Coordinates of C-alpha atoms and ligand atoms in Angstrom, one line a residue:
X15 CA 65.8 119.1 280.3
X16 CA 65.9 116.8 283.8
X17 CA 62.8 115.8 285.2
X18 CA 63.4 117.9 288.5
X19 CA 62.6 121.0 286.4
X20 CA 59.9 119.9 284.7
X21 CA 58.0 119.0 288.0
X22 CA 58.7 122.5 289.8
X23 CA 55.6 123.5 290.9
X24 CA 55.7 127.5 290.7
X25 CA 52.4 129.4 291.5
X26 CA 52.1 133.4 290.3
X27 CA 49.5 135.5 292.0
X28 CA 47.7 137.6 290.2
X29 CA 47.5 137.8 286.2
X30 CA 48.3 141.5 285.6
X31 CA 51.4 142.2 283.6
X32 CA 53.6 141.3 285.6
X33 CA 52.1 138.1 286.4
X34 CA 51.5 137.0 283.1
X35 CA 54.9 137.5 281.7
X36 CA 56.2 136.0 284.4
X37 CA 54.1 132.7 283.6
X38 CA 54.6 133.2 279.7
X39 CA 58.7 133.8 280.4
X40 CA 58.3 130.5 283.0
X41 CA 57.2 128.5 280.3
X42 CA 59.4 129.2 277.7
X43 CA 62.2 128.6 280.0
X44 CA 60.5 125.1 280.1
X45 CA 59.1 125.1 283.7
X46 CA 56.1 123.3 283.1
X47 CA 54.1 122.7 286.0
X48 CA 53.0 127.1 286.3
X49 CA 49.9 127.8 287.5
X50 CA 48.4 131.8 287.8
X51 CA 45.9 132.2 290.5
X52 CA 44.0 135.5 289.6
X53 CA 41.1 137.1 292.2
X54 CA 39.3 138.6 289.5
X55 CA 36.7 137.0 286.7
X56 CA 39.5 138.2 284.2
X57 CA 42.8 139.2 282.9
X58 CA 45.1 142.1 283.0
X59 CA 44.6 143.8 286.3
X60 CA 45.0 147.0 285.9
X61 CA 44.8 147.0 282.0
X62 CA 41.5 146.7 281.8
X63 CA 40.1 147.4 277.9
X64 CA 36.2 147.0 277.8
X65 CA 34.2 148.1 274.9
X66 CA 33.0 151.1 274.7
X67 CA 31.7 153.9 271.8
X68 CA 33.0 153.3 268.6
X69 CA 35.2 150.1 269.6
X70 CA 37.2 150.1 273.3
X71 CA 38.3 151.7 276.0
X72 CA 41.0 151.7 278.4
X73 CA 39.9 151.9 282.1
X74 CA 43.5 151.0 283.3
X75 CA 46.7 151.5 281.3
X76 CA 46.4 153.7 277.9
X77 CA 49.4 154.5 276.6
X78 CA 53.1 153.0 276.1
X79 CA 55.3 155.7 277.5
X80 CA 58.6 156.0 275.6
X81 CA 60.4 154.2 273.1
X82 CA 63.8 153.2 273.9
X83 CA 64.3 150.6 276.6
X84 CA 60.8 149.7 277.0
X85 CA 60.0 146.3 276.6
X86 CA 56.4 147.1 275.6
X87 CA 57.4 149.0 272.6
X88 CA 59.7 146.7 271.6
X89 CA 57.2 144.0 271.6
X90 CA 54.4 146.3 270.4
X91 CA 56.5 147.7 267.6
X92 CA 57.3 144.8 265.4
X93 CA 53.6 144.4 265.1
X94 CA 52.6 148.1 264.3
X95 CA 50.7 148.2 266.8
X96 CA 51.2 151.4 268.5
X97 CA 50.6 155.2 267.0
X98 CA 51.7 158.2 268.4
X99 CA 48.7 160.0 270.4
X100 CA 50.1 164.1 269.5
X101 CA 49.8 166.5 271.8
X102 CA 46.7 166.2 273.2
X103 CA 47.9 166.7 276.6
X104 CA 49.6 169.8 275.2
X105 CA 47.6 171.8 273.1
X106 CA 44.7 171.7 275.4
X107 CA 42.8 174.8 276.1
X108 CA 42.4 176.8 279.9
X109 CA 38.8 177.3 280.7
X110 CA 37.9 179.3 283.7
X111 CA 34.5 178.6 285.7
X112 CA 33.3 182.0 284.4
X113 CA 33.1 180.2 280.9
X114 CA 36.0 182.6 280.0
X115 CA 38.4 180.7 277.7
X116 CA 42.6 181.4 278.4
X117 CA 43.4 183.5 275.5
X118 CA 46.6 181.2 273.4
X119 CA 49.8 183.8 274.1
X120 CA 48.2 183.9 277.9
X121 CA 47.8 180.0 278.1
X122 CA 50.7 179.3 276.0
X123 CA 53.6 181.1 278.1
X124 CA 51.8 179.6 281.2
X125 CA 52.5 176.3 279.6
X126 CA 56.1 177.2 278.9
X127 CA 56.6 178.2 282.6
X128 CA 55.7 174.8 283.1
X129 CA 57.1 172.9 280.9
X130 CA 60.5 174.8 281.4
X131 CA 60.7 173.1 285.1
X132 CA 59.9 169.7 283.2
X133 CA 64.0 170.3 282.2
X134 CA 65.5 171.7 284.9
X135 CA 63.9 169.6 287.3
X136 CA 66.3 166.7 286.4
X137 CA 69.3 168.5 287.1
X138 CA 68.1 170.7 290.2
X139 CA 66.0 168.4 292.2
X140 CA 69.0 165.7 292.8
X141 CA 69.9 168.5 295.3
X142 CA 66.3 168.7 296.7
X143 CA 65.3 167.1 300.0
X144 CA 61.9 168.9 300.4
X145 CA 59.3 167.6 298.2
X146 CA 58.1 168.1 294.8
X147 CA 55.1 170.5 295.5
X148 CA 57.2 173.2 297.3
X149 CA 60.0 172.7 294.3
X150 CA 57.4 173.8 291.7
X151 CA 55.8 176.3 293.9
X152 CA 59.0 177.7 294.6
X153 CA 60.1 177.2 290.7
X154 CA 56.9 178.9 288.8
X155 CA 56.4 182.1 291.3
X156 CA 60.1 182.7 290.7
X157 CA 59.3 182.7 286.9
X158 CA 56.5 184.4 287.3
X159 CA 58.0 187.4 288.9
X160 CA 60.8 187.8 286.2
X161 CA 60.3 190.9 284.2
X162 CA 59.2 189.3 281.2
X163 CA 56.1 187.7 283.2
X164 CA 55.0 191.4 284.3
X165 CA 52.1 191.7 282.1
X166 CA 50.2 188.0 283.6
X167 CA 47.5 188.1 285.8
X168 CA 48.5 186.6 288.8
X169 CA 44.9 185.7 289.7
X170 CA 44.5 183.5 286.1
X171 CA 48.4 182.0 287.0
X172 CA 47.6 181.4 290.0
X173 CA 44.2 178.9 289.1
X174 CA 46.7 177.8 285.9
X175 CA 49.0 176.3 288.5
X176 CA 46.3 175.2 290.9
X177 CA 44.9 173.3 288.0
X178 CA 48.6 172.1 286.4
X179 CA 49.2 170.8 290.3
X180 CA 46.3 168.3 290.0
X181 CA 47.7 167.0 286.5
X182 CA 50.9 166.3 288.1
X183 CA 49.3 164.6 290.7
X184 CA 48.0 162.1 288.4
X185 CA 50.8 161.5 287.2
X186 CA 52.6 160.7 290.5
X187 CA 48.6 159.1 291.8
X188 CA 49.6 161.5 295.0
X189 CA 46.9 163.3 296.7
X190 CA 49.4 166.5 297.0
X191 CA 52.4 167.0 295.8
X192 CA 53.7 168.2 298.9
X193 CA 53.4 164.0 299.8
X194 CA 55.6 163.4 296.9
X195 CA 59.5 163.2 297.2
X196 CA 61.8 165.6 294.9
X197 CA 64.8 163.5 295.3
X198 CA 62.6 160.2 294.8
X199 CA 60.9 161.8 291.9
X200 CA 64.0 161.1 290.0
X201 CA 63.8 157.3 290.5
X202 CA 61.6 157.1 287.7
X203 CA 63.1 157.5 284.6
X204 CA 61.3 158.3 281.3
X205 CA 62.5 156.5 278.3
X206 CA 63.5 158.6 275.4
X207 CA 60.4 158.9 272.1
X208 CA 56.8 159.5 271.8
X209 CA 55.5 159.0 275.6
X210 CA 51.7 158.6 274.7
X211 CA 51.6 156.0 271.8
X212 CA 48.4 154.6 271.9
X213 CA 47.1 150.8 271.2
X214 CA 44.5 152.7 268.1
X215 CA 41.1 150.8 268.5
X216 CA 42.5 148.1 270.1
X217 CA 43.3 149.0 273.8
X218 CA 46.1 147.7 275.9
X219 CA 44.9 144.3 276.0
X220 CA 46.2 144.1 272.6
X221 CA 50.1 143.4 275.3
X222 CA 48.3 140.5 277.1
X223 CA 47.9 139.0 273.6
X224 CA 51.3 139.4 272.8
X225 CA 52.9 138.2 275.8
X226 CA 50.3 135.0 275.8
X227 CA 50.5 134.2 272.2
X228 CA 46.9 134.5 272.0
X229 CA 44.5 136.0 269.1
X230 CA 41.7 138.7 269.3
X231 CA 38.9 136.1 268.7
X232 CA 37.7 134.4 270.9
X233 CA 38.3 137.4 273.3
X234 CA 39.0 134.2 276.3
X235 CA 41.7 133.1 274.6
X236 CA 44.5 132.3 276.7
X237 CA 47.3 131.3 274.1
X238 CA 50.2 129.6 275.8
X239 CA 48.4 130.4 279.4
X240 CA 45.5 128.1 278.5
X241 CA 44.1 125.9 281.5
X242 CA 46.9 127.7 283.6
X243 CA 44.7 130.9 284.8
X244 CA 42.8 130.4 288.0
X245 CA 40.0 132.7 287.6
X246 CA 37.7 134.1 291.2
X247 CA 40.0 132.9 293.2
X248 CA 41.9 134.9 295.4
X249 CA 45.5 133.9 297.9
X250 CA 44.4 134.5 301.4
X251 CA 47.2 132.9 303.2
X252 CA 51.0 132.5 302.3
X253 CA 52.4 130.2 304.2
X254 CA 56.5 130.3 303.9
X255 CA 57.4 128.5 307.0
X256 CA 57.2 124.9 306.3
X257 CA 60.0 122.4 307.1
X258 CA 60.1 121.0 303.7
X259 CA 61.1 124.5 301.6
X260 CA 58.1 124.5 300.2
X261 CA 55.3 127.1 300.0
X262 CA 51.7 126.1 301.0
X263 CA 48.6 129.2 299.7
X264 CA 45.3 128.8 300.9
X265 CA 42.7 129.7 298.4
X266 CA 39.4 131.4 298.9
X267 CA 37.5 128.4 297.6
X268 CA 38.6 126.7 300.4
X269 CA 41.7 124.3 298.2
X270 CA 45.3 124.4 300.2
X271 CA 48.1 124.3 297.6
X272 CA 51.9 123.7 297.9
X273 CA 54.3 125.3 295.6
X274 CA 58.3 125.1 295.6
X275 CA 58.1 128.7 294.5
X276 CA 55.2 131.8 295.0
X277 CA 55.8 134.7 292.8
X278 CA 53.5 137.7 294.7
X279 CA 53.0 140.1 291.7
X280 CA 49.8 141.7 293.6
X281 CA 49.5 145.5 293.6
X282 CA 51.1 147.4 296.2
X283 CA 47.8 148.8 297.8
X284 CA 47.3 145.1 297.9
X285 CA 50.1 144.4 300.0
X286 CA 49.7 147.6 302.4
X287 CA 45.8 146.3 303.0
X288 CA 47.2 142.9 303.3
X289 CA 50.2 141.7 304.3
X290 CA 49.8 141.5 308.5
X291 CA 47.2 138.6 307.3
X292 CA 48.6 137.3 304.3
X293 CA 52.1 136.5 304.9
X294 CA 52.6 133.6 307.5
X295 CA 54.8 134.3 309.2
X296 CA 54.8 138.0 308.6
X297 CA 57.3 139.3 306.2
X298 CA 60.6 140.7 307.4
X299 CA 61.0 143.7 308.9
X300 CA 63.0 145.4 305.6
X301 CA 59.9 144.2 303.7
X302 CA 57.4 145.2 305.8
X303 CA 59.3 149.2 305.4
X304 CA 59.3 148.1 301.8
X305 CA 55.6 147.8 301.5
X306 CA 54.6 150.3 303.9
X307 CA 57.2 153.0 303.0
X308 CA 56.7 153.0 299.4
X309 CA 53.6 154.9 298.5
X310 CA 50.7 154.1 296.5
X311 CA 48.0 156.4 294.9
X312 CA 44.8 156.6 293.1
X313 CA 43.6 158.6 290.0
X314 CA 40.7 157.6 288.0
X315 CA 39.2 158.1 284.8
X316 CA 35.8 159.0 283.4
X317 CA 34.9 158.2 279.8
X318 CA 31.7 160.7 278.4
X319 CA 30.6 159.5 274.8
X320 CA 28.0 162.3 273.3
X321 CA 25.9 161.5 269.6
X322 CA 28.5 163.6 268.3
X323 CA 31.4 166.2 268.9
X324 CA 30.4 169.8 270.2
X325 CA 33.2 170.7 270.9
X326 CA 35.5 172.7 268.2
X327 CA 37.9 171.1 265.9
X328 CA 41.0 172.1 267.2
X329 CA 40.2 171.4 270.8
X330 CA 42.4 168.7 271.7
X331 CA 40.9 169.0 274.9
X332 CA 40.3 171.3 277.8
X333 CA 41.5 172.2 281.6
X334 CA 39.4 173.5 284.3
X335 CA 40.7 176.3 285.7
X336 CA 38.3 177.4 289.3
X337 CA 37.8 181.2 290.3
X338 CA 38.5 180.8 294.3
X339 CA 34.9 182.6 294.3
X340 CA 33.2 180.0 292.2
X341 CA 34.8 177.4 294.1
X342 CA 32.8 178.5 296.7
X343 CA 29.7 177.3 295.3
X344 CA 30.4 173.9 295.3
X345 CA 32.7 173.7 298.6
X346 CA 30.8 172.0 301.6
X347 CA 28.1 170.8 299.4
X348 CA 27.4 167.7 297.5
X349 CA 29.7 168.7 294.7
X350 CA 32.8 169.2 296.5
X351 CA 34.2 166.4 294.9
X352 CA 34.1 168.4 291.4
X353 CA 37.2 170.1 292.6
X354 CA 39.7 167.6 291.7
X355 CA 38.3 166.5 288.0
X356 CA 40.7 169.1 286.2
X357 CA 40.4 168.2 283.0
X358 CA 39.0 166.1 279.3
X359 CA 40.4 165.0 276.8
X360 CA 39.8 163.8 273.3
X361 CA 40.0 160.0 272.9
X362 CA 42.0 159.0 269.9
X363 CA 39.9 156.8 267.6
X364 CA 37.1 157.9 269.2
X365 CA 35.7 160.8 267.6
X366 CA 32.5 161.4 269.8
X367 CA 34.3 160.7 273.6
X368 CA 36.0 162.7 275.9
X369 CA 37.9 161.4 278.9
X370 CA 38.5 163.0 282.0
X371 CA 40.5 162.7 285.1
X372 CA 40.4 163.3 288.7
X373 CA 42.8 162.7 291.8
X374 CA 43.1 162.6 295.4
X375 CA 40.2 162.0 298.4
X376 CA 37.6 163.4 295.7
X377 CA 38.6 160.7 293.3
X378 CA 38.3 158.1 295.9
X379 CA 35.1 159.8 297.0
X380 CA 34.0 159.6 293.2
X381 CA 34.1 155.6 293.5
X382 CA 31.3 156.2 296.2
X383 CA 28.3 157.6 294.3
X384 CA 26.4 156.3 292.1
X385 CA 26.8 156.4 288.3
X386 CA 24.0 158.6 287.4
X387 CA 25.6 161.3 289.9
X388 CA 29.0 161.0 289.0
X389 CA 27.6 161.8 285.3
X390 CA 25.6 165.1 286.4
X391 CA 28.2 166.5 288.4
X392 CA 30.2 166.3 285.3
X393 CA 27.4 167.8 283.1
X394 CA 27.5 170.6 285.4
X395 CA 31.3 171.4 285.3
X396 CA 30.5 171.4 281.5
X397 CA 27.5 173.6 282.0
X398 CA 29.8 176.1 284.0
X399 CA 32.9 176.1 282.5
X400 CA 31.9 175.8 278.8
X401 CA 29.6 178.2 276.6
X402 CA 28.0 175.9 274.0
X403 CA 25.0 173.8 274.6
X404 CA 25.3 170.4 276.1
X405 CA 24.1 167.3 274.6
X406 CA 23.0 164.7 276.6
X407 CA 25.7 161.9 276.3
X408 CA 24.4 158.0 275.6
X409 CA 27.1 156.2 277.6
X410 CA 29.2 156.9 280.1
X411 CA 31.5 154.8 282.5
X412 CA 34.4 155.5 285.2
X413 CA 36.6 153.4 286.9
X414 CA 37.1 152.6 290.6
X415 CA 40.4 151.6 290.9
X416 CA 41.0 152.1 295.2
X417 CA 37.0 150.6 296.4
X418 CA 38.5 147.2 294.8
X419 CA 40.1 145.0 297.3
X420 CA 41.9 143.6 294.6
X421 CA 43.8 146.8 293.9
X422 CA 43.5 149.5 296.7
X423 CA 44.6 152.2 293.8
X424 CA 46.2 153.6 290.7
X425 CA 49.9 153.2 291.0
X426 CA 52.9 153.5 293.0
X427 CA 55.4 156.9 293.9
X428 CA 58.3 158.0 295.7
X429 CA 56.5 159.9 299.1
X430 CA 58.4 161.9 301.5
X431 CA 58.0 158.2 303.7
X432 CA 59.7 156.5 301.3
X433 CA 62.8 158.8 302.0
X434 CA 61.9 159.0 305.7
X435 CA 62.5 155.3 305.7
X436 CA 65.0 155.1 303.2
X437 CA 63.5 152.1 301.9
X438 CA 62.9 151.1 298.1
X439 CA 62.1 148.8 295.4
X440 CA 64.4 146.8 295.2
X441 CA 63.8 146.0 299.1
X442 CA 59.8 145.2 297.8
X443 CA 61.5 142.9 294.9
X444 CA 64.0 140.7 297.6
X445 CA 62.8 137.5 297.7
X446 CA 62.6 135.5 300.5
X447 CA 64.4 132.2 300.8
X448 CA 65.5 129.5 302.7
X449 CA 68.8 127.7 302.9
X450 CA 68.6 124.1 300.8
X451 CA 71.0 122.4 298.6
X452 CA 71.2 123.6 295.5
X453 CA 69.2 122.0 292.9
X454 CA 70.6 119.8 289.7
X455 CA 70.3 120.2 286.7
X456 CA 72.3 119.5 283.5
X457 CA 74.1 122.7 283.6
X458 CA 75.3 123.1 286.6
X459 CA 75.9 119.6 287.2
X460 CA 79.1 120.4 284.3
X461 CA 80.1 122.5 287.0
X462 CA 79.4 120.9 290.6
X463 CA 80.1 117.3 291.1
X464 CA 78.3 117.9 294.5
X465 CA 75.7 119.8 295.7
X466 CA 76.0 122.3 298.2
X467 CA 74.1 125.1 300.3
X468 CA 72.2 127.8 299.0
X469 CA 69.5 130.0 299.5
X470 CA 66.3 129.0 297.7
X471 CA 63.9 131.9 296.6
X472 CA 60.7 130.5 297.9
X473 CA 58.6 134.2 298.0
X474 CA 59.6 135.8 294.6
X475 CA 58.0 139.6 294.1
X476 CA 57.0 141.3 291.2
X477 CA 54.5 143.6 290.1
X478 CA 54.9 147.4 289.0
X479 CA 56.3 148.9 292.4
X480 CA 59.0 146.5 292.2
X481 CA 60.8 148.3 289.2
X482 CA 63.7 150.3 290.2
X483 CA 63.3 153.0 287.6
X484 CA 60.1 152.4 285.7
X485 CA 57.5 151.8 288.5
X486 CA 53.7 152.8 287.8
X487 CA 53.8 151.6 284.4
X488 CA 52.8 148.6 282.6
X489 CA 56.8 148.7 280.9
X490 CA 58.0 148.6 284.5
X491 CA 55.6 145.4 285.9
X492 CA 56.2 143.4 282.8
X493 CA 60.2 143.7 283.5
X494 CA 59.7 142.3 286.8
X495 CA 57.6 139.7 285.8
X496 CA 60.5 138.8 283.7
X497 CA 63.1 139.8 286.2
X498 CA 62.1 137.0 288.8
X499 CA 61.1 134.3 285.9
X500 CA 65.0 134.7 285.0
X501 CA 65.7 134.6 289.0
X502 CA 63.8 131.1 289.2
X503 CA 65.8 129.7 285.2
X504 CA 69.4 131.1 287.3
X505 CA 68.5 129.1 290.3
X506 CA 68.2 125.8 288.3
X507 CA 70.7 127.2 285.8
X508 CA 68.6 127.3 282.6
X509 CA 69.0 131.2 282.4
X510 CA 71.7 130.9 279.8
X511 CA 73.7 133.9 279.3
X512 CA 70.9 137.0 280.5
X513 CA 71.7 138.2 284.0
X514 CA 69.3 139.9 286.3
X515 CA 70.3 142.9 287.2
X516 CA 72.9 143.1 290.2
X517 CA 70.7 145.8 292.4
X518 CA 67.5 142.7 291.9
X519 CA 69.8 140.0 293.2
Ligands
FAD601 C1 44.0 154.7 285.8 C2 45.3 154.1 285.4 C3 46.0 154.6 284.3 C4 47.2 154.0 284.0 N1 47.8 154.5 282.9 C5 49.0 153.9 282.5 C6 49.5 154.1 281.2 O1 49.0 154.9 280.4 N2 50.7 153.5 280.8 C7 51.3 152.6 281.7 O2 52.4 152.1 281.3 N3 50.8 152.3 282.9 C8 49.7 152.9 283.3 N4 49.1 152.6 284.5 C9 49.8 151.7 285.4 C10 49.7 150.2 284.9 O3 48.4 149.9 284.7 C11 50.3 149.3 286.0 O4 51.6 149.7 286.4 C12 50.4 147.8 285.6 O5 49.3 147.4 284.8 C13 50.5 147.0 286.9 O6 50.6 145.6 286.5 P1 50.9 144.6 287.7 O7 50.8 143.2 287.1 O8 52.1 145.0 288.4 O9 49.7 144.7 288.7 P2 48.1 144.4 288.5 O10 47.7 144.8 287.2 O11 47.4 145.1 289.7 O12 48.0 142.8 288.7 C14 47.9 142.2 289.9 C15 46.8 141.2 289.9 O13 46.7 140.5 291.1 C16 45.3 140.2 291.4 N5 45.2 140.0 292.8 C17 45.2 140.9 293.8 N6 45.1 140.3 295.0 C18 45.1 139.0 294.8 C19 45.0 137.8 295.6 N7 45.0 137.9 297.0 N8 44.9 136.6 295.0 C20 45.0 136.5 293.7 N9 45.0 137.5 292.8 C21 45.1 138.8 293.4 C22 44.6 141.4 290.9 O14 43.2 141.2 290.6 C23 45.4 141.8 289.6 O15 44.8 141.2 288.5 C24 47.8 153.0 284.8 C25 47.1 152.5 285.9 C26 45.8 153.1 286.2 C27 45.1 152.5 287.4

């Protein structure tokens, strides 16, 4: 290795994911002078595991969706570390707000109405240039009126799909699906297994470990990261414009520090609230569309533990389904916000907890109250919606994923803006150079006798919205975290044979 690689000085901002595989994949391609500079008292960004009830929970990231072609399994696997979760999010049960609970052929073919647009969806929405809410609107009241579907009240389908809307939402982290994009809904693609394996009593900060080299105990432990992390200090200034092609950050505790390369691995709520301020000079205009045409979402979670189950034994979990004249009860009052928690769910290895989830404005309204009223107004959907009596729970926590600056939200979708600007990822994941001589180094010396122009990657971006296909998840940011590591090891030609893909470049 020559010295001039060695000596690179190559800061990451932020140590979610993406940022710390990036460092971890920097290291090993022996860059040695990597530093992460990380706003928050800790690791992991939006996996967040804290304990909780019989050992942790996940307030962030829970599950590793898919098998094939995600890095996470692959690196989770070998260690047995993930366990399929079943079909919690299947076998749920429909309760109405009359206490009334969805009788299984009723709920069931309600489900399969659903779940039948889940295939045909792929195939009929590249065609599509409305937006995902008026596809399934359009999709499960022309199922509905098909002879077969005769005999289904269309009051109960019509709070089934109400309710099956919201879940959809958090899994886009749209407000509406009307905001999200039927053609750009395809970008995502699911890889092929079990999409809900869990991390069993371990929580997803059993990847940080994994990608850091670091054990369980002590819980600080920074494996191969050690002294690197920069912890309470956030990047208020990015300064790209310097004559000597390097990058100078100014730090909230006041330090100025220069860089030869910046990789931005921030969230993309981050970068909307941001990037007028943060980006000296501002970013270019095809970035800027980038960051502001891309959406970004919130959904957040709410974690009940009770002294023990009431619920029944084979309830993996239950829906909410509103009567239009109950809703009315809580509308325009202090419970409004109610509306969008649609559903709990068993927690697996955690027998006595049940999680539940809620979207949109109400979710980010949620994030506003204080704990003890966020817990009673879910007491009270529980009151009203189920007939047994209630314990009083002895812990309770929910997260707050859009109030903190250092997130501004869940994850990141395809809205009808994106399409309207026809911008996306791989615009966010461009880096931004400058022109320099290209830098030696034993392998491309073999090839160059002189140096010559090129275009130095100064800005580098990662993070989750910066995958192509696998955005919003934790498989997606730790790919581009490794994605721009390998951009950096190509640029001083120590990648060896692994390629970024040509769409990154
Ligand atoms: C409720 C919820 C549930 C989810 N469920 C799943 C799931 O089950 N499976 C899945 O695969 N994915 C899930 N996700 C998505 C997944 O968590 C994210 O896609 C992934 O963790 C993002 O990682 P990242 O490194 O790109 O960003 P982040 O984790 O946001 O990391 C960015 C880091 O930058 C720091 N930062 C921000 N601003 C600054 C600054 N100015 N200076 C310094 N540091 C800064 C932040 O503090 C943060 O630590 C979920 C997310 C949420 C919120």
């Amino acid at each position: 290795m020559n010295e001039t690689q060695l000596e690179q000085k190559i800061v990451v901002i932020g140590a979610g994911a993406s940022g710390i595989a990036c460092a971890t994949k920097l290291l090993e391609y022996g860059f040695q002078n990597v530093l992460v500079v990380e706003a928050e008292p800790r690791l992991g960004g939006r996996i967040h595991t804290i304990p909780f009830g019989e050992n942790v929970i996940d307030l962030g990231a829970q599950w590793c969706h898919g098998e094939q072609d995600n890095i996470v399994h692959e690196l989770a696997s070998k260690h047995n570390l993930l366990e399929s979760t079943g079909p919690v999010y299947e076998n749920y049960q429909c309760v109405r707000s009359n206490r009334e609970v969805l009788p299984d052929n009723v709920a069931n073919r309600l489900k399969a109405i659903v779940g039948d647009s889940l295939v045909t969806r792929q195939l009929e929405l590249r065609h599509c240039s409305g937006s995902l809410g008026s596809y399934l609107s359009n999709k499960f009241y022309e199922m509905l009126r098909k002879p077969e579907n005769a005999d289904i009240d269309e009051v109960i389908a019509a709070e089934f799909f109400d309710n099956y809307q919201k879940f959809e939402n958090s899994v886009e982290a749209s407000d509406t699906l009307e905001q999200v994009s039927g053609r750009g809904y395809l970008e995502y693609w699911e890889c092929e297994g079990d999409i809900l394996l869990n991390w069993k009593d371990k929580g997803y900060v059993e990847l940080l470990r994994l990608l850091m080299h670091s054990r369980e105990q002590p819980a600080e432990e920074l494996g191969s990261l050690e002294q690197r992390v920069l912890f309470n200090t956030s990047v208020q200034k990015i300064n790209w414009n310097r004559n000597d092609a390097r990058v100078e950050l100014q730090l909230s505790n006041g330090d100025s520090c220069v860089a030869d390369h910046v990789i931005v691995t921030v969230s993309l709520g981050v970068l909307k609230a941001s990037h007028l301020q943060l980006f000296e000079p501002k970013l270019p205009v095809a970035k800027q569309r980038a960051v502001e045409g891309l959406a970004f979402g919130t959904v957040n979670k709410i974690f009940i533990e009770f002294p023990a189950a009431f619920w029944p034994e084979d309830w993996t979990g239950f829906t909410l389904l509103w009567r239009q004249q109950d809703l009315a009860d809580i509308r325009n009052t202090e419970r409004a916000w109610l509306e969008d928690v649609f559903g709990f769910y068993r927690v697996s290895y955690q027998p006595r907890i049940l999680a539940g989830w809620i979207i949109s404005a109400n979710g980010r309204h949620m994030e506003s109250l204080a704990k003890e009223e966020v817990l009673a107004g879910c007491l009270y959907l529980f009151r009203r919606f189920l007939h047994w009596h209630i314990p009083e729970p002895v812990n309770f926590c929910s997260s707050a994923w859009h109030t903190n600056a250092n997130f501004r939200g869940s994850y990141s979708f395809r809205s009808m803006d994106t399409e309207r600007v026809g911008t996306g990822a791989s615009e966010l994941a461009a880096p931004l150079t400058v022109v320099t001589m290209t830098p030696s180094s034993p392998a491309r010396q073999k090839f160059m006798k002189q140096q010559s122009r090129c275009d130095k990657p100064i800005v580098l971006f990662a993070g989750e919205a910066s995958s192509e296909h696998y955005y919003s998840t934790v498989h997606g940011a730790v790919e581009a975290g490794w994605r721009e590591a390998q951009r950096l090891a190509e640029f001083y030609g120590l990648a060896g044979t692994q390629s970024v893909a040509k769409s990154q470049l």
